[in-house]
PDB file of C-alpha atoms in Angstrom:
ATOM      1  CA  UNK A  14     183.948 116.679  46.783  1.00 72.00           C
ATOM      2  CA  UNK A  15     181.783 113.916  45.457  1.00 76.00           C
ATOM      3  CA  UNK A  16     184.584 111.853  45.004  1.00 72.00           C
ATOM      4  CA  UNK A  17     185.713 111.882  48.578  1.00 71.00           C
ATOM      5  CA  UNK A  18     182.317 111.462  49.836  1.00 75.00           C
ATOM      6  CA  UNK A  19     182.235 108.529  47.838  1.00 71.00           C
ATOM      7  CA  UNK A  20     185.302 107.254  48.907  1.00 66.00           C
ATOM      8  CA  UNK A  21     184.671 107.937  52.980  1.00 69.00           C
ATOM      9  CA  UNK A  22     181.577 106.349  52.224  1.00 71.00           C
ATOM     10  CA  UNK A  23     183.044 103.084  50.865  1.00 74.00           C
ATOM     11  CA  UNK A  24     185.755 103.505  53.567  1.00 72.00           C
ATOM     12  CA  UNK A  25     182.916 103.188  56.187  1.00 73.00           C
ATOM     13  CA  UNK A  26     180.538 100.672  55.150  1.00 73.00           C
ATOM     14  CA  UNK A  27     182.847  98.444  54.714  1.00 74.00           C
ATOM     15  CA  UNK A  28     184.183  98.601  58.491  1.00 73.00           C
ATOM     16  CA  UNK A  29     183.128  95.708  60.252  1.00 75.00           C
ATOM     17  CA  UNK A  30     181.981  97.675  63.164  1.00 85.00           C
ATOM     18  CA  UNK A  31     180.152 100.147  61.343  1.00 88.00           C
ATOM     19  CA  UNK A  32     176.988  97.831  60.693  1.00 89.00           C
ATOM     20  CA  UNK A  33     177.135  96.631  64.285  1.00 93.00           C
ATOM     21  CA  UNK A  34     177.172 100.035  66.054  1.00 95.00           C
ATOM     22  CA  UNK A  35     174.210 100.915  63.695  1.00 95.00           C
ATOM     23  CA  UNK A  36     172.600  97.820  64.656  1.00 96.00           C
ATOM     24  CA  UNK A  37     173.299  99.263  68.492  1.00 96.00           C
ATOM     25  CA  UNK A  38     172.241 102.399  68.071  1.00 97.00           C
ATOM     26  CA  UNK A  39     168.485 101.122  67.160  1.00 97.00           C
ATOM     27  CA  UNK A  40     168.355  98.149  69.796  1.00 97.00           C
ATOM     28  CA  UNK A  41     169.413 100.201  72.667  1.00 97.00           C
ATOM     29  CA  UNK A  42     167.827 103.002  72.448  1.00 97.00           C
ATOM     30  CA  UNK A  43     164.315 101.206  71.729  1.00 97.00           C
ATOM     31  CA  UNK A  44     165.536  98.405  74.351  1.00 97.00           C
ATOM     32  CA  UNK A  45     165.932 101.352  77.186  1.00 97.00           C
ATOM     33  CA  UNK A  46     163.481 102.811  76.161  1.00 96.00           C
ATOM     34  CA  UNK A  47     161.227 100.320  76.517  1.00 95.00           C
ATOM     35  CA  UNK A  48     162.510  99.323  79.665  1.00 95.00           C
ATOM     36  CA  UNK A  49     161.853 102.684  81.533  1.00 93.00           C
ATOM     37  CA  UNK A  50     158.283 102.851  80.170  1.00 92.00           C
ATOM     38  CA  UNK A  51     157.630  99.296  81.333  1.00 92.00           C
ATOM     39  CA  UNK A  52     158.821 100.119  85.026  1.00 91.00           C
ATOM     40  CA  UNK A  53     156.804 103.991  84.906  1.00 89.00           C
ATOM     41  CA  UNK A  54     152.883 103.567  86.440  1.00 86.00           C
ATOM     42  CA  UNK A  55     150.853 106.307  86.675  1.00 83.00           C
ATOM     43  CA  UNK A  56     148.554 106.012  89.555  1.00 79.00           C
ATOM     44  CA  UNK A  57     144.491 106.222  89.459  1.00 72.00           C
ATOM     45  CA  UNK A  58     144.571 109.861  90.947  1.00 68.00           C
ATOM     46  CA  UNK A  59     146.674 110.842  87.989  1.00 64.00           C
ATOM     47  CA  UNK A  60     150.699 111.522  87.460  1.00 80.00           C
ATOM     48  CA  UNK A  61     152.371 114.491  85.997  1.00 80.00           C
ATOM     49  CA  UNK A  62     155.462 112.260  83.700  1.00 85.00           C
ATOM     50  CA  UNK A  63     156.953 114.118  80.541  1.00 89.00           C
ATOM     51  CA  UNK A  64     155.497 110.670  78.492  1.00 92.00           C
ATOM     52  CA  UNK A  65     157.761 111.648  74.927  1.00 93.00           C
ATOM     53  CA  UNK A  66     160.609 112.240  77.016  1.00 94.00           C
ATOM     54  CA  UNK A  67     160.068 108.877  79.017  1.00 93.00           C
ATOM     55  CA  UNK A  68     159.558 107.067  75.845  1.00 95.00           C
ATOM     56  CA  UNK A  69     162.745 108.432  74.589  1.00 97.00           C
ATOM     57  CA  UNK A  70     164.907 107.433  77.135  1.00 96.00           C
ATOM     58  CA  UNK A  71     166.995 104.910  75.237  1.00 96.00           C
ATOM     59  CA  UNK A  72     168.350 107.957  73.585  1.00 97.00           C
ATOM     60  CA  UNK A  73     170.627 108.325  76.833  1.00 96.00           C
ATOM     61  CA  UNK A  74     172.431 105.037  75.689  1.00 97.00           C
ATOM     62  CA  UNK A  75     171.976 104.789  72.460  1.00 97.00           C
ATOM     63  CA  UNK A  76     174.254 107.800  72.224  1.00 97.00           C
ATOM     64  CA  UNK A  77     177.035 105.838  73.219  1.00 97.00           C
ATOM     65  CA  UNK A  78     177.078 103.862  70.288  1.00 97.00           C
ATOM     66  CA  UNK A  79     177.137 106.689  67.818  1.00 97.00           C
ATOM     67  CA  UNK A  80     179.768 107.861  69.525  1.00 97.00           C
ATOM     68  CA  UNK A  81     182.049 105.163  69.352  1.00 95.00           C
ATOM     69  CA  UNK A  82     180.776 104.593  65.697  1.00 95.00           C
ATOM     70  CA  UNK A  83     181.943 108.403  64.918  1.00 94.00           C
ATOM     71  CA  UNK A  84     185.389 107.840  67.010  1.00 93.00           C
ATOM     72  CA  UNK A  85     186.120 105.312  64.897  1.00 89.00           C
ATOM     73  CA  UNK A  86     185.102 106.674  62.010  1.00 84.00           C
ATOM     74  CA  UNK A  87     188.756 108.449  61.930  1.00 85.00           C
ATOM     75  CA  UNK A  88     190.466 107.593  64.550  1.00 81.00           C
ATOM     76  CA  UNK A  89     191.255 103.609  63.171  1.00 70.00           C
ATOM     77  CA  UNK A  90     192.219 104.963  60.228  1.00 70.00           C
ATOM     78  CA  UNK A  91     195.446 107.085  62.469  1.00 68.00           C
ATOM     79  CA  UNK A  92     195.582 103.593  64.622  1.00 64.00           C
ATOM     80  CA  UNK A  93     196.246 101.186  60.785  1.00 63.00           C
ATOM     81  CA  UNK A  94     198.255 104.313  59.219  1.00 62.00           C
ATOM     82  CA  UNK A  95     195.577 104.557  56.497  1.00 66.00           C
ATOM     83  CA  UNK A  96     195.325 108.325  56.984  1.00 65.00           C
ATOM     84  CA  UNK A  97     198.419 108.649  55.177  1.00 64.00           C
ATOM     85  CA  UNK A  98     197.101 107.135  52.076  1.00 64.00           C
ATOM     86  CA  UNK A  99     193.626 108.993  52.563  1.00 65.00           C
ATOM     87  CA  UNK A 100     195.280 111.981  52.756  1.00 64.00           C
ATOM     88  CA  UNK A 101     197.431 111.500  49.553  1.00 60.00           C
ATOM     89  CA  UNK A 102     194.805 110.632  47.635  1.00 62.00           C
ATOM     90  CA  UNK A 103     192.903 113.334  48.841  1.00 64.00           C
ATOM     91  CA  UNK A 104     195.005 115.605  50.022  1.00 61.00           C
ATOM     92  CA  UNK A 105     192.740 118.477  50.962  1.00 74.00           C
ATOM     93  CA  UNK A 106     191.999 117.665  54.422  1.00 72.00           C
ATOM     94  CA  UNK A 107     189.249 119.977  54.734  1.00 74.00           C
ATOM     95  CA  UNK A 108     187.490 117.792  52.218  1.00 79.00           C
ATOM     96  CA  UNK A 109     188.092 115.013  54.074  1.00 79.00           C
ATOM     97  CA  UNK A 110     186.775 115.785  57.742  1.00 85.00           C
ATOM     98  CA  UNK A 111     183.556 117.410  55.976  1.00 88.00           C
ATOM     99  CA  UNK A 112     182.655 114.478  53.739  1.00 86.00           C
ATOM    100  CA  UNK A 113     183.174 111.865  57.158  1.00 89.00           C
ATOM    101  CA  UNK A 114     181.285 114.309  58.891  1.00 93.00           C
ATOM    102  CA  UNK A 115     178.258 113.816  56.312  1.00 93.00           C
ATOM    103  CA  UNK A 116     178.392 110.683  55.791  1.00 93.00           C
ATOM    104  CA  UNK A 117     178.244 109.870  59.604  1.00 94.00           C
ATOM    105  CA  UNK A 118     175.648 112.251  59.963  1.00 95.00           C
ATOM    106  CA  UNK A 119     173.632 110.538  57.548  1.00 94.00           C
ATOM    107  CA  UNK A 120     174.122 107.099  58.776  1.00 95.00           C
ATOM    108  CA  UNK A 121     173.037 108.810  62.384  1.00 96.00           C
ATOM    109  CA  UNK A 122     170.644 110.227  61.257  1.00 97.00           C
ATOM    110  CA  UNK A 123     169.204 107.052  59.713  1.00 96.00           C
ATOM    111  CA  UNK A 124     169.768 104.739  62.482  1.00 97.00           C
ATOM    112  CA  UNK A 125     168.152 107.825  64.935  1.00 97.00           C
ATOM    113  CA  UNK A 126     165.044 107.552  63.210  1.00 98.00           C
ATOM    114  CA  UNK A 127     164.376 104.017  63.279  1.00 98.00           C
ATOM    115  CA  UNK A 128     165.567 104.288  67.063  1.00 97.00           C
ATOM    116  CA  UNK A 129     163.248 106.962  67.664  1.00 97.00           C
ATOM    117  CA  UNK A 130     160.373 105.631  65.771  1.00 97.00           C
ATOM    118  CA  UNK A 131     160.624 102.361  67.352  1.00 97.00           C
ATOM    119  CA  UNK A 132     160.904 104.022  71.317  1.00 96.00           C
ATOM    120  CA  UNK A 133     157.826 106.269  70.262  1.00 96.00           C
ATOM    121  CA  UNK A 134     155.804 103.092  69.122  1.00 96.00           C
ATOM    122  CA  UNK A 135     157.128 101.228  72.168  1.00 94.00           C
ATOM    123  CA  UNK A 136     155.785 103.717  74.525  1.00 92.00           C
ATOM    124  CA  UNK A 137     152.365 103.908  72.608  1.00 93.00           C
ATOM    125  CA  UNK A 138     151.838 100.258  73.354  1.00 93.00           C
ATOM    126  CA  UNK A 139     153.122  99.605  76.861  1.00 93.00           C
ATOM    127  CA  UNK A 140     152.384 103.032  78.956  1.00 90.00           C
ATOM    128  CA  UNK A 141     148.049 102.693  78.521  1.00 90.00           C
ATOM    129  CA  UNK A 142     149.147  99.581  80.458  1.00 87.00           C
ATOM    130  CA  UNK A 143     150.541 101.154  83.482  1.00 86.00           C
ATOM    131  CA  UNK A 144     147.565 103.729  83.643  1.00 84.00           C
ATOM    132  CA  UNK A 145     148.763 106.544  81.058  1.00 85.00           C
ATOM    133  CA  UNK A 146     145.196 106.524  79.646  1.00 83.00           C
ATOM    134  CA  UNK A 147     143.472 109.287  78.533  1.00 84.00           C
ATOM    135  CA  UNK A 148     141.058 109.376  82.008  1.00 77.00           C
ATOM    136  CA  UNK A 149     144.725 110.166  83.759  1.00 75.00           C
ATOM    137  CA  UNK A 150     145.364 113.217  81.184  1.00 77.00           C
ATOM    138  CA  UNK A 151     147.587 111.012  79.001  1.00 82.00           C
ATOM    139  CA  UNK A 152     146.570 110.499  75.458  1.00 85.00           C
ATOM    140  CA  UNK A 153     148.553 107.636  73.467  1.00 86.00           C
ATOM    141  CA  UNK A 154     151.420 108.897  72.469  1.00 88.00           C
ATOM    142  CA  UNK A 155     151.397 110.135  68.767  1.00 89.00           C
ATOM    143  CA  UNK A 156     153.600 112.134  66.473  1.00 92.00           C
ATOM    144  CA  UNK A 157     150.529 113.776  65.066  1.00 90.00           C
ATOM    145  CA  UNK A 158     150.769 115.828  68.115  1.00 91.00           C
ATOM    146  CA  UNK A 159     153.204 118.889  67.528  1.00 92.00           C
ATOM    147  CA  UNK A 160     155.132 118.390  71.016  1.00 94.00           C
ATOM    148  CA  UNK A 161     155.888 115.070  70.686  1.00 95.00           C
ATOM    149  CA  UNK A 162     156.815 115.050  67.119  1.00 96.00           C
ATOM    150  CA  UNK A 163     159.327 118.077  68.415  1.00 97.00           C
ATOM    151  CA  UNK A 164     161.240 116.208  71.443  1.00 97.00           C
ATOM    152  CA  UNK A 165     161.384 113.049  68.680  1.00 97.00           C
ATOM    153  CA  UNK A 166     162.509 114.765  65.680  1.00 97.00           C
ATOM    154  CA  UNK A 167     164.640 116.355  67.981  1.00 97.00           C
ATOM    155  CA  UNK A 168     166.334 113.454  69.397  1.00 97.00           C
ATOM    156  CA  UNK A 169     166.917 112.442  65.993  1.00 98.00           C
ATOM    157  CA  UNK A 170     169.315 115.668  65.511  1.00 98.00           C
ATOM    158  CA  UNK A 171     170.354 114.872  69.211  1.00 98.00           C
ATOM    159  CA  UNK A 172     172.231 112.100  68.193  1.00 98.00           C
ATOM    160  CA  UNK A 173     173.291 113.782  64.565  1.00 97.00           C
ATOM    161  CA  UNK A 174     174.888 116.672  66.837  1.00 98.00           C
ATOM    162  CA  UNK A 175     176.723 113.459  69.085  1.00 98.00           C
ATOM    163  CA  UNK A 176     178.133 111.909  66.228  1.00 97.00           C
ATOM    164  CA  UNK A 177     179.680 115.258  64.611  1.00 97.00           C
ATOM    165  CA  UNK A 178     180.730 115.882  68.275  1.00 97.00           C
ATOM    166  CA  UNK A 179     182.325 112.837  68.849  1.00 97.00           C
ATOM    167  CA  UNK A 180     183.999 113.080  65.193  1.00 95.00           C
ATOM    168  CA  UNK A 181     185.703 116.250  66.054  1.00 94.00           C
ATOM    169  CA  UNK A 182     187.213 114.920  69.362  1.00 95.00           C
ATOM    170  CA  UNK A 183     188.591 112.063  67.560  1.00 92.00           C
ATOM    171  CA  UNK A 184     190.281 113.918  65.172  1.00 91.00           C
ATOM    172  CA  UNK A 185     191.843 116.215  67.705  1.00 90.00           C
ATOM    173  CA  UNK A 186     193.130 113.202  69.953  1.00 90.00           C
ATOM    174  CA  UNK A 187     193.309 110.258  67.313  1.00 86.00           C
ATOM    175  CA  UNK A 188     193.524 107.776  69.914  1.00 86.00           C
ATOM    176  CA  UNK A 189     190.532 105.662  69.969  1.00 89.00           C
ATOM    177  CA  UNK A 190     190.787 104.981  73.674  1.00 92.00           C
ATOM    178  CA  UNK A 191     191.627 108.535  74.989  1.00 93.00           C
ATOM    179  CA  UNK A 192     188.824 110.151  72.349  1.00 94.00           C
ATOM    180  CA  UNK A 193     185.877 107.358  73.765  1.00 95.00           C
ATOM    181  CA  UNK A 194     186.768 108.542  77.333  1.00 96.00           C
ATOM    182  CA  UNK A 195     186.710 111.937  76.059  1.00 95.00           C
ATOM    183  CA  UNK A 196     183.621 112.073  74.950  1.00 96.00           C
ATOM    184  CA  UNK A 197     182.389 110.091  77.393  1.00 96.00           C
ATOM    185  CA  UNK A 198     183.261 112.604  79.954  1.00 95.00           C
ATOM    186  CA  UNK A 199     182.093 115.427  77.852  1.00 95.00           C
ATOM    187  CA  UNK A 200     178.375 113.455  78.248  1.00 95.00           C
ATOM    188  CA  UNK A 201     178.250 111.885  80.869  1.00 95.00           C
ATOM    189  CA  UNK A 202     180.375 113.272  83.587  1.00 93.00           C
ATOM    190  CA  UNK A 203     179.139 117.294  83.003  1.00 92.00           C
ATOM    191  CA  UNK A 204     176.076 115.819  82.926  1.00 92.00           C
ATOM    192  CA  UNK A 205     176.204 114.780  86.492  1.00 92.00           C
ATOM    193  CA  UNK A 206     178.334 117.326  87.522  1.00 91.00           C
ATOM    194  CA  UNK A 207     175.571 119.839  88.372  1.00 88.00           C
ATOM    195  CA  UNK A 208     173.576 117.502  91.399  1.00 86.00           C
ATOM    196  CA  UNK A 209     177.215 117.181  92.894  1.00 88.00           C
ATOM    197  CA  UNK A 210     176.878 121.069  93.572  1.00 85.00           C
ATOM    198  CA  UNK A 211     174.816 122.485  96.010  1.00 84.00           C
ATOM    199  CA  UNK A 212     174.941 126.212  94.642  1.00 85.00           C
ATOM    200  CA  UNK A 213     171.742 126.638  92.647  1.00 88.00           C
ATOM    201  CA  UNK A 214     173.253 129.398  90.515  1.00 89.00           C
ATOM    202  CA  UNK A 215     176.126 127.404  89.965  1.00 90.00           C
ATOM    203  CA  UNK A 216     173.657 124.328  89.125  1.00 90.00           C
ATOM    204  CA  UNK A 217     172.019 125.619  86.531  1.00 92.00           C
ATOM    205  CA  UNK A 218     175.073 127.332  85.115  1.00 92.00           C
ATOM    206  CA  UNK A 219     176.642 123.855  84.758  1.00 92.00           C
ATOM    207  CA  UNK A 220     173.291 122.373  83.440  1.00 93.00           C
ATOM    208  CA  UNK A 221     173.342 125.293  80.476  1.00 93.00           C
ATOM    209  CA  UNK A 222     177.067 124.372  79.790  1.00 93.00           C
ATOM    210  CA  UNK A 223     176.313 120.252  80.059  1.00 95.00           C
ATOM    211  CA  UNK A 224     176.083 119.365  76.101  1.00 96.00           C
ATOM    212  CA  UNK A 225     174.497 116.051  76.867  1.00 97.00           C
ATOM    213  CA  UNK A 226     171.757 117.738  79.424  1.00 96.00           C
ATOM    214  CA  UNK A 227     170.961 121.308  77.381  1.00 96.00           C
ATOM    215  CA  UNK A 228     170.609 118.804  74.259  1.00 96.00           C
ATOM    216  CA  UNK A 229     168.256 116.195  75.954  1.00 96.00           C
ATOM    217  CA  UNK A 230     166.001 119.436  76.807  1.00 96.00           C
ATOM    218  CA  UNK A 231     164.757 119.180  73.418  1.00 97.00           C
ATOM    219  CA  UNK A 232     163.011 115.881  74.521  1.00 96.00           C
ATOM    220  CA  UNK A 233     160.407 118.286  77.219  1.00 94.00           C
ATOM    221  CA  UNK A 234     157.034 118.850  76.724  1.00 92.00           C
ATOM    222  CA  UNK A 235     156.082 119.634  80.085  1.00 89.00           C
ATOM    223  CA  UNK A 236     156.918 122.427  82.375  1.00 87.00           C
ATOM    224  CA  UNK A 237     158.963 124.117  80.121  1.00 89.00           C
ATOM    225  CA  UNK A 238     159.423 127.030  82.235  1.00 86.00           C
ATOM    226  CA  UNK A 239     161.073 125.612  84.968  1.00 86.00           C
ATOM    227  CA  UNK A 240     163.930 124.478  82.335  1.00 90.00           C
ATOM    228  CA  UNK A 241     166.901 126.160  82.958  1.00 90.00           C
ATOM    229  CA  UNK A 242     167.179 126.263  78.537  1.00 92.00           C
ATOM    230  CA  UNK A 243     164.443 126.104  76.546  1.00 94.00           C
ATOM    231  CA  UNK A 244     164.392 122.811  74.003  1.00 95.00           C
ATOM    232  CA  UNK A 245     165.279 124.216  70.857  1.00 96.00           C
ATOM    233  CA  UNK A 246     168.332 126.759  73.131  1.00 96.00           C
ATOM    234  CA  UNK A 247     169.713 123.577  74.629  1.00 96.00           C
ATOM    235  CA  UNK A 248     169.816 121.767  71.536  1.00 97.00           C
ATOM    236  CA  UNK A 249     171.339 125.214  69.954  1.00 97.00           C
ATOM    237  CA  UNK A 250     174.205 124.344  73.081  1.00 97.00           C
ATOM    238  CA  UNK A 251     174.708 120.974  71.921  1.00 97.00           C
ATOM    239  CA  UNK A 252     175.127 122.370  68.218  1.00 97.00           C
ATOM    240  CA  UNK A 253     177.667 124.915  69.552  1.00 97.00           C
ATOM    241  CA  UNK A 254     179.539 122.180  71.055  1.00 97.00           C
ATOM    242  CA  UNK A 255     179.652 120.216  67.880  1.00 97.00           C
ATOM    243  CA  UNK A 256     180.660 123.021  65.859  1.00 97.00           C
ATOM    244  CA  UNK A 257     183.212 123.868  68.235  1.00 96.00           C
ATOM    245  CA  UNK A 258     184.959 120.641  68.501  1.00 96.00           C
ATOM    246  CA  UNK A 259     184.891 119.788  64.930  1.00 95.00           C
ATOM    247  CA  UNK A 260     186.407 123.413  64.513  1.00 94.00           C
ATOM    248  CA  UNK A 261     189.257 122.331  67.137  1.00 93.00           C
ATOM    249  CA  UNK A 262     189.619 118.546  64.872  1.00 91.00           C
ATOM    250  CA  UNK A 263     189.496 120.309  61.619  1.00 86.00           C
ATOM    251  CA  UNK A 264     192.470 122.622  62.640  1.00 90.00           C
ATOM    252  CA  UNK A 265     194.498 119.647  64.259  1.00 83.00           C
ATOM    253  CA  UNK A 266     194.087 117.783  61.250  1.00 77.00           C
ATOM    254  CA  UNK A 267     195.232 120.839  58.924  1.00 80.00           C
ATOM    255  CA  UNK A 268     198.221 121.604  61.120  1.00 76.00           C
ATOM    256  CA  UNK A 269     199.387 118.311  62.450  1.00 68.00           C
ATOM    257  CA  UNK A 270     201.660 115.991  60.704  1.00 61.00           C
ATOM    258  CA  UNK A 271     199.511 112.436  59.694  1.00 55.00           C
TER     259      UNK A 271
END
């Protein structure tokens, strides 16, 4: 095993695109992030914003770029005909899907952080501006404080969960095109699906079942109840998702032909 890890891990860095994408990750999400808390005021008779989850709102694009980063990750390799050699020099194929899978979720995992970091400082510095002081109930924003540390460590494993998502899809389709709008859908269109419906039971069904809006849940700190998941739950959706789908990839890639 350590000698595919080392060799997907060799494979990747020296992508062009990987670096890039990385580079994407971090800039967008702080970027956006930045962005919405810059545009946010919080009026003199107070406000009642989620401030962790507004700081972290980058995370809604940044995502994008990890998931391109992970669709690639395999799915260039079936567009240049590498796989074939991959998977005769390493031709347990198990092996190989598990070692891509932990060596993106390492690089996520490492861009995520910075991302996160970054947004969280961002937000510390700009919202006092725009009123969220501590006379309007808002406290800077630190990760010393156990809620906020929660919906940012949590984003962190937000975007892990999107890469290993993303991976699995790409596996299954192997067209980098088709597996982008795949995922894409999978985020962003369930995502919106839910305010298209008027049905309130059928609205927070679809919210549950939304991997991209149970995960972001994790992000909350305020009025928790009125969640249709709880943070930790919807993340726990997100996971089930990823396991899923990588479940679905690992199988294609067993069965199918490279």
């Amino acid at each position: 095993m350590r000698r595919t890890l080392h060799a997907e891990w060799t494979k990747l860095r020296t992508v062009p695109g990987t670096g890039r994408l990385l580079l994407a990750v971090i800039v967008l999400t702080a970027a956006v992030s930045a962005a919405a808390a810059a545009t946010v005021s919080c009026r003199p008779v107070g406000c009642d914003h989620d401030v962790p989850k507004l700081s972290l709102m980058g995370v809604q694009v940044g995502q994008a770029a990890v998931a391109i980063l992970a669709v690639l990750a395999i799915s260039g390799e079936y567009g240049g005909g590498m796989i074939r050699t991959t998977l005769a020099a390493m031709p347990r194929r198990s092996h190989v899907l598990a070692a891509k899978a932990a060596i993106l979720t390492g690089l996520t995992t490492a861009a995520g952080t910075v991302a996160v970091l970054v947004s969280v400082l961002g937000g510390r510095l700009i919202l006092p501006g725009n009123g969220f002081t501590p006379a309007h109930g808002h406290p800077p924003l630190s990760l010393a404080d156990g809620p906020t540390l929660r919906a940012a460590a949590g984003s962190v494993l937000y975007l892990a969960l999107i890469a290993l998502l993303s991976l699995g899809v790409a596996t299954a389709v192997r067209d980098s095109a088709a597996a982008i709008g795949v995922v894409f859908g999978l985020l962003y269109v369930l995502s919106v699906l839910p305010f298209m419906i008027s049905d309130p039971d059928w609205q927070r069904f679809l919210w549950r079942l939304s991997p991209m809006n149970a995960g972001l849940a994790i992000q909350s700190t305020t009025n928790l109840s009125a969640l249709p998941l709880a943070p930790w739950a919807g993340l726990g959706v997100l996971a089930a998702w990823a396991a899923a789908v990588l479940l679905v990839g690992g199988l294609a890639l067993r069965l199918r032909d490279a």
